[in-house]
Coordinates of C-alpha atoms in Angstrom, one line a residue:
Chain S
X1 CA 3.2 22.4 5.3
X2 CA 1.1 24.2 2.5
X3 CA -1.4 22.9 0.4
X4 CA -0.6 26.4 -2.3
X5 CA 1.9 25.9 -4.2
X6 CA 3.5 22.5 -6.3
X7 CA 7.1 21.8 -5.2
X8 CA 9.4 21.1 -8.5
X9 CA 9.5 18.4 -10.1
X10 CA 11.7 16.1 -8.1
X11 CA 15.0 14.2 -9.1
X12 CA 14.5 10.3 -9.3
X13 CA 14.0 8.9 -5.3
X14 CA 14.6 5.5 -5.5
X15 CA 16.7 3.2 -7.1
X16 CA 15.6 0.8 -10.0
X17 CA 17.6 -2.6 -8.8
X18 CA 17.6 -6.1 -10.5
X19 CA 15.8 -8.6 -8.6
X20 CA 18.2 -10.8 -5.9
X21 CA 17.4 -14.5 -6.1
X22 CA 15.5 -14.3 -3.1
X23 CA 13.9 -12.1 0.0
X24 CA 12.5 -12.2 3.4
X25 CA 9.1 -11.3 1.6
X26 CA 8.2 -10.3 -1.3
X27 CA 5.4 -7.7 -2.1
X28 CA 3.4 -8.3 -5.0
X29 CA 1.6 -4.4 -6.1
X30 CA 4.1 -1.3 -6.3
X31 CA 1.3 1.3 -6.0
X32 CA 0.4 3.3 -2.9
X33 CA -0.5 -0.1 -0.7
X34 CA 2.0 -2.1 -1.4
X35 CA 4.5 0.5 -0.5
X36 CA 3.4 1.5 2.5
X37 CA 3.5 -2.3 3.6
X38 CA 6.9 -2.7 2.8
X39 CA 7.9 1.2 4.5
X40 CA 6.0 -0.1 7.5
X41 CA 7.7 -3.7 7.1
X42 CA 10.9 -2.4 6.6
X43 CA 10.3 0.1 10.0
X44 CA 8.4 -1.6 12.5
X45 CA 9.2 -4.6 12.0
X46 CA 13.0 -4.7 10.5
X47 CA 12.0 -7.0 7.6
X48 CA 14.5 -4.7 4.8
X49 CA 15.5 -7.6 2.6
X50 CA 12.3 -7.4 1.2
X51 CA 11.0 -6.6 -2.8
X52 CA 7.8 -4.9 -4.2
X53 CA 6.8 -6.0 -7.6
X54 CA 5.6 -3.8 -9.8
X55 CA 4.3 -5.1 -13.3
X56 CA 4.0 -2.1 -14.8
X57 CA 5.4 1.6 -13.5
X58 CA 5.5 2.7 -9.5
X59 CA 1.9 3.9 -8.5
X60 CA 0.8 3.8 -12.3
X61 CA -2.2 1.6 -11.2
X62 CA -5.0 2.6 -9.0
X63 CA -2.9 4.8 -7.4
X64 CA -2.8 7.3 -10.2
X65 CA -6.3 7.0 -11.6
X66 CA -8.5 8.1 -8.1
X67 CA -9.6 10.9 -6.9
X68 CA -7.7 11.4 -3.8
X69 CA -10.4 11.8 -0.9
X70 CA -9.4 11.0 2.7
X71 CA -11.7 10.4 5.7
X72 CA -12.8 8.4 8.0
X73 CA -16.7 8.8 8.5
X74 CA -17.8 5.2 8.2
X75 CA -20.4 3.6 10.0
X76 CA -19.6 0.4 11.7
X77 CA -17.2 -0.1 14.6
X78 CA -14.7 -2.4 12.7
X79 CA -14.5 0.4 9.4
X80 CA -14.2 3.7 11.5
X81 CA -11.3 2.1 13.2
X82 CA -8.9 1.4 10.6
X83 CA -9.9 4.5 8.5
X84 CA -9.6 6.6 11.3
X85 CA -6.7 5.4 12.1
X86 CA -5.0 5.8 8.8
X87 CA -6.6 9.4 8.9
X88 CA -4.4 10.2 11.7
X89 CA -1.6 8.5 10.2
X90 CA -2.0 10.7 7.0
X91 CA -1.9 13.6 9.7
X92 CA 1.6 12.7 10.6
X93 CA 3.1 11.3 7.0
X94 CA 4.1 13.9 5.6
X95 CA 6.5 14.5 8.5
X96 CA 8.0 10.9 9.1
X97 CA 8.1 10.9 5.3
X98 CA 9.8 14.0 5.1
X99 CA 7.6 15.0 2.1
X100 CA 5.1 17.4 2.1
X101 CA 2.4 15.5 -0.1
X102 CA 0.2 18.5 0.2
X103 CA -2.2 16.8 2.5
X104 CA -5.3 19.5 2.8
X105 CA -7.6 19.0 5.5
X106 CA -10.2 20.9 3.6
X107 CA -13.0 18.8 5.0
X108 CA -15.6 16.3 2.9
X109 CA -19.1 16.5 2.9
X110 CA -21.5 14.0 2.0
X111 CA -24.8 15.6 0.7
X112 CA -28.5 13.7 1.4
X113 CA -31.0 14.5 -1.1
X114 CA -33.3 12.3 0.4
X115 CA -35.3 11.3 3.8
X116 CA -33.7 7.9 3.7
X117 CA -30.3 9.5 3.0
X118 CA -30.9 12.0 5.7
X119 CA -31.8 9.5 8.1
X120 CA -29.0 7.1 7.1
X121 CA -27.0 10.5 7.7
X122 CA -27.8 11.9 10.8
X123 CA -27.5 7.8 11.9
X124 CA -23.7 7.9 10.6
X125 CA -22.6 10.9 12.2
X126 CA -24.0 9.7 15.4
X127 CA -21.8 6.9 15.1
X128 CA -18.8 8.4 14.2
X129 CA -18.5 11.0 17.5
X130 CA -19.3 7.5 19.1
X131 CA -16.4 6.0 17.5
X132 CA -14.0 8.9 18.2
X133 CA -14.4 10.6 14.5
X134 CA -15.5 14.3 13.9
X135 CA -18.4 14.7 11.7
X136 CA -21.3 16.4 12.2
X137 CA -24.9 17.1 10.4
X138 CA -24.9 20.5 8.6
X139 CA -28.5 22.1 7.5
X140 CA -28.9 23.4 3.8
X141 CA -27.8 26.6 4.9
X142 CA -25.1 25.6 6.8
X143 CA -23.9 23.8 3.9
X144 CA -24.3 26.7 1.4
X145 CA -22.3 28.6 3.7
X146 CA -19.3 26.4 3.8
X147 CA -19.7 25.7 -0.2
X148 CA -21.2 28.6 -1.6
X149 CA -21.1 27.4 -5.4
X150 CA -23.6 24.2 -4.6
X151 CA -26.9 24.4 -5.8
X152 CA -29.2 24.3 -2.8
X153 CA -32.8 25.4 -5.1
X154 CA -35.7 23.2 -4.2
X155 CA -36.1 23.6 -8.1
X156 CA -33.7 20.9 -8.9
X157 CA -34.6 16.7 -8.7
X158 CA -33.1 15.7 -5.8
X159 CA -33.0 18.9 -4.0
X160 CA -30.0 19.0 -1.2
X161 CA -31.7 18.3 2.2
X162 CA -28.3 18.6 4.4
X163 CA -24.8 16.8 4.6
X164 CA -22.8 15.0 7.0
X165 CA -19.6 16.8 7.6
X166 CA -16.1 15.3 8.6
X167 CA -13.6 18.4 9.2
X168 CA -10.5 17.0 9.1
X169 CA -11.3 14.8 5.9
X170 CA -9.6 16.5 2.7
X171 CA -7.1 15.1 -0.3
X172 CA -3.9 15.2 -0.9
X173 CA -1.2 14.9 -4.0
X174 CA -1.8 10.9 -4.6
X175 CA 1.7 10.8 -6.6
X176 CA 3.8 12.7 -3.7
X177 CA 1.9 10.2 -1.3
X178 CA 3.7 7.0 -3.5
X179 CA 7.2 8.8 -4.1
X180 CA 6.8 10.2 -0.3
X181 CA 6.8 6.0 0.5
X182 CA 8.7 4.7 -2.5
X183 CA 11.9 7.3 -1.3
X184 CA 11.0 6.1 2.5
X185 CA 11.9 2.4 1.0
X186 CA 14.6 2.9 -1.3
X187 CA 16.9 4.1 2.2
X188 CA 15.4 1.7 4.6
X189 CA 16.8 -1.3 1.7
X190 CA 13.5 -2.0 0.3
X191 CA 13.9 -2.9 -3.8
X192 CA 11.8 -1.2 -6.0
X193 CA 11.5 -3.9 -8.3
X194 CA 8.8 -2.0 -11.7
X195 CA 7.9 -3.5 -14.7
X196 CA 8.3 -7.2 -13.1
X197 CA 5.3 -9.4 -13.6
X198 CA 4.5 -12.0 -11.3
X199 CA 3.4 -15.1 -14.0
X200 CA 3.7 -17.7 -10.9
X201 CA 4.3 -18.8 -7.6
X202 CA 6.4 -22.2 -6.1
X203 CA 4.9 -23.6 -3.9
X204 CA 6.1 -26.4 -1.3
X205 CA 3.2 -28.6 -1.0
X206 CA 0.4 -25.5 0.7
X207 CA 3.1 -23.3 1.1
X208 CA 4.3 -20.1 -1.2
X209 CA 8.3 -20.3 -1.1
X210 CA 8.8 -18.4 -4.6
X211 CA 7.9 -15.8 -7.0
X212 CA 8.4 -16.4 -11.1
X213 CA 8.3 -13.5 -13.2
X214 CA 9.2 -12.1 -16.1
X215 CA 12.6 -11.0 -15.0
X216 CA 13.4 -14.1 -13.2
X217 CA 12.4 -16.9 -10.3
X218 CA 12.6 -15.2 -7.0
X219 CA 12.8 -17.5 -3.2
X220 CA 11.2 -16.1 -0.7
X221 CA 9.6 -17.2 2.5
X222 CA 6.4 -15.2 2.7
X223 CA 3.6 -13.0 -0.4
X224 CA 1.7 -9.8 0.3
X225 CA -0.4 -9.3 -2.8
X226 CA -1.6 -5.9 -3.1
X227 CA -3.0 -5.6 -6.3
X228 CA -6.3 -4.5 -6.1
X229 CA -8.2 -4.8 -9.7
X230 CA -6.0 -8.1 -10.3
X231 CA -5.5 -9.8 -7.3
X232 CA -8.4 -12.1 -8.4
X233 CA -5.7 -12.9 -11.0
X234 CA -3.0 -13.4 -8.9
X235 CA -5.1 -15.9 -6.1
X236 CA -5.6 -18.3 -9.3
X237 CA -2.5 -18.6 -9.8
X238 CA -1.7 -19.2 -6.4
X239 CA -3.9 -21.7 -6.5
X240 CA -7.5 -20.5 -4.6
X241 CA -10.4 -17.8 -5.1
X242 CA -11.6 -14.4 -3.6
X243 CA -15.0 -12.9 -3.1
X244 CA -14.0 -10.1 -5.0
X245 CA -15.3 -8.8 -8.5
X246 CA -12.7 -6.1 -10.7
X247 CA -15.0 -3.3 -12.4
X248 CA -14.0 -0.4 -14.1
X249 CA -14.4 2.9 -12.0
X250 CA -13.9 5.8 -13.9
X251 CA -12.7 9.7 -13.2
X252 CA -11.8 13.1 -15.1
X253 CA -10.5 16.1 -14.9
X254 CA -11.5 19.4 -16.2
X255 CA -8.8 22.3 -17.3
X256 CA -7.1 24.5 -14.5
X257 CA -9.3 27.0 -12.9
X258 CA -8.9 29.9 -10.1
X259 CA -10.3 27.9 -7.0
X260 CA -13.6 28.0 -6.9
X261 CA -14.7 24.7 -4.2
X262 CA -13.2 25.2 -1.1
X263 CA -13.8 21.6 0.2
X264 CA -14.7 17.9 -1.1
X265 CA -18.4 17.7 -2.3
X266 CA -19.2 13.5 -2.3
X267 CA -23.4 12.7 -3.6
X268 CA -24.1 9.2 -2.9
X269 CA -27.4 9.4 -4.0
X270 CA -26.5 11.3 -7.9
X271 CA -23.2 10.2 -7.9
X272 CA -20.9 12.3 -8.3
X273 CA -17.9 13.5 -6.2
X274 CA -16.2 16.5 -7.1
X275 CA -13.6 18.6 -5.6
X276 CA -10.8 21.3 -6.6
X277 CA -6.8 19.9 -7.3
X278 CA -4.2 21.8 -6.1
X279 CA -3.1 23.2 -9.6
X280 CA -6.7 24.0 -10.2
X281 CA -8.4 21.2 -12.0
X282 CA -12.3 20.2 -10.9
X283 CA -11.6 16.1 -9.9
X284 CA -14.8 14.3 -10.1
X285 CA -15.3 10.7 -9.6
X286 CA -18.3 8.4 -10.8
X287 CA -20.1 5.1 -9.7
X288 CA -18.3 1.6 -11.1
X289 CA -19.2 0.4 -14.2
X290 CA -21.8 -2.3 -13.9
X291 CA -19.8 -4.7 -15.4
X292 CA -17.1 -6.5 -14.8
X293 CA -13.9 -5.4 -16.9
X294 CA -9.8 -5.0 -16.4
X295 CA -10.2 -2.7 -19.5
X296 CA -8.9 0.6 -17.1
X297 CA -11.9 2.0 -19.0
X298 CA -15.4 2.6 -19.1
X299 CA -18.5 3.4 -20.7
X300 CA -19.2 6.7 -21.5
X301 CA -22.9 6.9 -20.0
X302 CA -21.4 7.1 -16.6
X303 CA -19.4 9.6 -17.2
X304 CA -22.4 11.9 -18.7
X305 CA -24.5 10.6 -16.2
X306 CA -22.1 12.2 -13.2
X307 CA -21.7 15.1 -15.1
X308 CA -25.2 15.6 -15.3
X309 CA -25.1 15.7 -12.0
X310 CA -22.2 18.1 -11.1
X311 CA -23.6 20.6 -13.1
X312 CA -26.9 20.5 -11.4
X313 CA -25.3 20.4 -7.9
X314 CA -22.9 22.7 -9.5
X315 CA -24.5 25.4 -11.9
X316 CA -21.0 27.1 -12.3
X317 CA -19.4 23.8 -13.8
X318 CA -21.1 23.7 -17.2
X319 CA -18.7 26.2 -18.7
X320 CA -16.2 23.6 -18.0
X321 CA -14.5 21.6 -20.1
X322 CA -13.9 17.4 -20.2
X323 CA -10.0 18.3 -20.2
X324 CA -9.6 13.9 -19.4
X325 CA -11.0 11.2 -18.9
X326 CA -9.3 7.5 -17.3
X327 CA -10.5 4.3 -15.7
X328 CA -9.1 1.8 -12.8
X329 CA -9.8 -1.7 -12.2
X330 CA -11.2 -1.5 -8.6
X331 CA -12.1 -4.9 -6.5
X332 CA -15.2 -4.9 -5.3
X333 CA -16.7 -7.1 -2.4
X334 CA -20.1 -7.9 -1.2
X335 CA -19.8 -5.8 2.1
X336 CA -18.3 -3.2 0.6
X337 CA -15.1 -3.8 2.8
X338 CA -11.3 -4.8 2.4
X339 CA -10.1 -8.0 2.9
X340 CA -6.7 -7.7 4.8
X341 CA -5.5 -11.1 6.4
X342 CA -4.2 -15.0 6.1
X343 CA -5.3 -17.1 2.6
X344 CA -5.4 -20.6 2.0
X345 CA -2.3 -20.7 0.8
X346 CA 0.7 -21.1 4.2
X347 CA 2.7 -17.7 3.9
X348 CA 0.5 -16.1 1.0
X349 CA -1.3 -12.6 2.6
X350 CA -3.5 -11.1 0.9
X351 CA -4.7 -7.2 0.6
X352 CA -7.3 -6.7 -1.7
X353 CA -10.9 -5.7 -2.0
X354 CA -10.6 -2.5 -1.1
X355 CA -12.9 -1.0 -4.2
X356 CA -13.2 2.5 -4.7
X357 CA -12.0 3.6 -2.1
X358 CA -8.5 2.0 -1.1
X359 CA -6.5 5.6 -1.7
X360 CA -7.8 7.1 1.7
X361 CA -6.8 3.5 3.3
X362 CA -3.8 3.2 2.2
X363 CA -1.3 4.2 5.8
X364 CA -3.9 1.9 7.4
X365 CA -4.1 -0.9 4.8
X366 CA 0.1 -0.6 5.3
X367 CA 0.6 -0.9 8.8
X368 CA -2.2 -4.0 9.3
X369 CA -0.4 -5.8 6.2
X370 CA 3.1 -5.5 7.1
X371 CA 2.3 -7.0 10.5
X372 CA 0.1 -9.8 9.2
X373 CA 2.8 -10.7 7.0
X374 CA 5.4 -10.3 9.8
X375 CA 3.8 -12.2 12.3
X376 CA 1.9 -14.0 10.3
X377 CA -1.3 -13.1 12.0
X378 CA -4.0 -10.2 12.1
X379 CA -3.2 -6.6 13.7
X380 CA -6.3 -5.4 16.2
X381 CA -7.3 -3.3 13.2
X382 CA -7.3 -5.7 10.5
X383 CA -9.0 -8.9 12.3
X384 CA -12.5 -7.8 11.2
X385 CA -11.3 -7.9 7.5
X386 CA -10.4 -11.6 7.3
X387 CA -11.4 -13.7 4.5
X388 CA -13.3 -15.5 6.6
X389 CA -15.6 -13.4 7.1
X390 CA -18.0 -14.9 4.1
X391 CA -18.1 -17.5 5.7
X392 CA -18.8 -17.4 9.2
X393 CA -21.3 -14.0 8.3
X394 CA -19.7 -11.3 10.5
X395 CA -19.3 -8.8 7.0
X396 CA -19.1 -5.6 7.7
X397 CA -21.7 -3.6 5.6
X398 CA -20.7 -0.4 4.7
X399 CA -22.4 0.5 1.3
X400 CA -24.0 3.1 2.5
X401 CA -20.7 5.4 3.7
X402 CA -18.7 3.8 0.8
X403 CA -20.0 6.8 -1.3
X404 CA -20.1 4.5 -4.2
X405 CA -22.4 2.3 -5.4
X406 CA -20.7 -1.1 -5.8
Chain M
X1 CA -20.9 2.2 -24.2
X2 CA -21.7 -1.1 -25.4
X3 CA -24.1 -1.7 -28.1
X4 CA -25.5 -5.5 -27.2
X5 CA -27.4 -6.9 -29.7
X6 CA -30.1 -8.5 -27.5
X7 CA -32.0 -11.9 -29.0
X8 CA -35.3 -10.8 -28.9
X9 CA -35.6 -6.6 -30.0
X10 CA -31.9 -6.2 -31.7
X11 CA -28.9 -4.2 -31.2
X12 CA -28.9 -1.6 -28.3
X13 CA -27.1 0.7 -26.4
X14 CA -26.1 -0.7 -22.9
X15 CA -28.3 1.7 -21.1
X16 CA -31.3 -0.4 -21.8
X17 CA -29.9 -3.3 -20.1
X18 CA -28.8 -4.5 -16.6
X19 CA -26.0 -6.6 -15.5
X20 CA -26.5 -9.9 -13.9
X21 CA -22.9 -11.0 -13.2
X22 CA -21.5 -14.7 -13.5
X23 CA -24.0 -17.3 -15.6
X24 CA -24.4 -20.7 -15.1
X25 CA -24.2 -20.6 -11.7
X26 CA -26.9 -22.9 -10.1
X27 CA -28.7 -22.5 -6.7
X28 CA -27.4 -25.6 -4.6
X29 CA -30.1 -28.4 -4.6
X30 CA -29.6 -29.5 -0.9
X31 CA -29.1 -26.1 0.0
X32 CA -29.4 -27.0 4.1
X33 CA -26.8 -29.9 3.1
X34 CA -23.9 -27.7 2.5
X35 CA -21.2 -26.8 4.2
X36 CA -20.7 -23.1 5.7
X37 CA -17.4 -22.6 3.4
X38 CA -20.0 -24.1 0.7
X39 CA -23.0 -21.6 0.7
X40 CA -19.7 -18.7 1.1
X41 CA -19.3 -19.9 -2.5
X42 CA -22.4 -19.5 -3.4
X43 CA -23.5 -16.8 -1.7
X44 CA -20.3 -14.8 -2.4
X45 CA -17.9 -16.1 -4.6
X46 CA -17.7 -16.0 -8.6
X47 CA -15.3 -16.4 -11.2
X48 CA -13.6 -12.6 -12.0
X49 CA -12.4 -13.7 -15.0
X50 CA -9.1 -11.8 -17.1
X51 CA -10.4 -12.5 -20.6
X52 CA -13.7 -14.9 -21.7
X53 CA -16.3 -14.3 -19.4
X54 CA -20.2 -15.2 -19.8
X55 CA -22.0 -12.9 -17.7
X56 CA -26.1 -13.0 -17.7
X57 CA -27.8 -9.6 -19.3
X58 CA -31.5 -8.5 -18.8
X59 CA -32.9 -5.7 -21.6
X60 CA -34.6 -3.6 -18.7
X61 CA -36.2 -1.3 -21.1
X62 CA -36.7 -4.0 -24.0
X63 CA -38.7 -7.4 -23.5
X64 CA -37.1 -7.8 -19.9
X65 CA -35.7 -10.8 -20.9
X66 CA -33.0 -12.1 -19.4
X67 CA -30.0 -13.6 -21.6
X68 CA -26.2 -15.0 -21.7
X69 CA -23.1 -13.2 -23.1
X70 CA -19.6 -14.3 -23.5
X71 CA -18.1 -11.0 -23.3
X72 CA -14.4 -10.3 -23.1
X73 CA -13.5 -8.6 -20.0
X74 CA -10.4 -6.9 -21.3
X75 CA -11.0 -5.9 -24.8
X76 CA -14.9 -5.7 -23.6
X77 CA -15.1 -7.9 -27.3
X78 CA -18.8 -9.7 -27.0
X79 CA -17.8 -13.0 -28.5
X80 CA -21.5 -15.0 -28.6
X81 CA -25.3 -14.0 -27.3
X82 CA -26.9 -17.1 -26.1
X83 CA -30.1 -18.4 -24.6
X84 CA -30.8 -19.0 -20.8
X85 CA -30.7 -22.4 -20.2
X86 CA -27.7 -23.5 -23.1
X87 CA -24.6 -23.9 -22.3
X88 CA -21.7 -22.0 -22.8
X89 CA -20.5 -22.0 -26.2
X90 CA -17.1 -23.5 -26.1
X91 CA -14.7 -20.1 -26.0
X92 CA -11.3 -21.4 -27.5
X93 CA -14.1 -21.6 -30.6
X94 CA -15.7 -18.5 -30.0
X95 CA -12.3 -16.9 -29.8
X96 CA -11.2 -17.9 -33.1
X97 CA -14.1 -16.8 -34.7
X98 CA -14.5 -13.5 -32.7
X99 CA -11.9 -11.4 -35.7
X100 CA -15.1 -12.4 -38.4
X101 CA -17.7 -10.7 -35.7
X102 CA -19.4 -13.1 -34.3
X103 CA -21.7 -10.8 -32.0
X104 CA -25.0 -12.3 -33.4

């Protein structure tokens, strides 16, 4: 596996079938999570008479808009378990899917800029170690050694006081990940149906029995929702509510540069995260826009703020140019943790609420959601991430480790 | 960036304001009488409307007053701004006048 060069653009990797009149299960949403779910349904549970419905083009939503960071250094046991399982899957998936999607374990640093940050970070490193997640605490000098272009001077507004570091973390080529899953799904007999928008659900009492789409009605025994920012819209069609709010989340890239940035640097406090893509663009992300939005765009001042933080931390970036900016719609929960489980509608399941961090969770979302759909009960890993936790109060507060203000 | 017409100060940049989420969510009259489900609804469940959405904003660096706004969450067009305590303007009527610039 090499992370040094990009392969040629591939030929078509999946069929574009007409939807059949019925399937054993239908996944709504053809992004990373939907495709991974279909893959694990087929591979682990032998469910191959299934379809993935995508209202636009395959992986054209948040899968095409994220900053591709993969890490598992979350605070609580429940989160560490599911994200670390995801990371372990990322490590074997290129071989399993027979597709080198350029998973580059170049490490991720989470900077600390205040005494509060330092305390929280050191605590998280300890918690990570207890959960078998590789984590270290770095002092500013060690930060500089690992990432020489970082400004660790005392003369900036929020000096770098140290960082947590996860060596096994990194980035992957997001669209190749989607294509890898899509090709395997297709080989296993899964129908991937693009430009197929769900407009309603057929119910028999409280049980879902079908999906209405702009390509006709599809009967099915089970429905899995994996629609990220549009989850609330689908839930409303099905007759229930979700405790999520959809916000625009923006990111941007510079023009191509020689390799200058050896790792991934995230700062919760000054609100920027930066890596350098395989092609050479600097990829930066920001915090969410404050208001609810479905417009796949946000306000310019958010980008301005993240660029200011980026340039202060990395003075070398001052003369880089913004090549393009974009926004995705992220589905945030009040505890910054996802929801994967059953819904008030029988035979309808939901995977949502991944908010700003869904990409890294893709393999574990797929694995656990497939298990939940196939068996009707959650996998050990997603049991704590049920919709019921908002009633029982067993919240999993990951605002610290989610690294972006929700 | 949104240009928001504060009812007290006039049009100002979005950066002067803070967002307060869904409007017209009243504190329960008898919180101790609620079931866990109802309490969860009050604490954690908010509408996540795609389209015209009534929401609260506060002019943090201006008059520091809260007000309500009817805004389209897809186009981000501001359809109406109205005072706290006033009922939500009928979304359909407001949508019909948006093209003429209903923003006050």
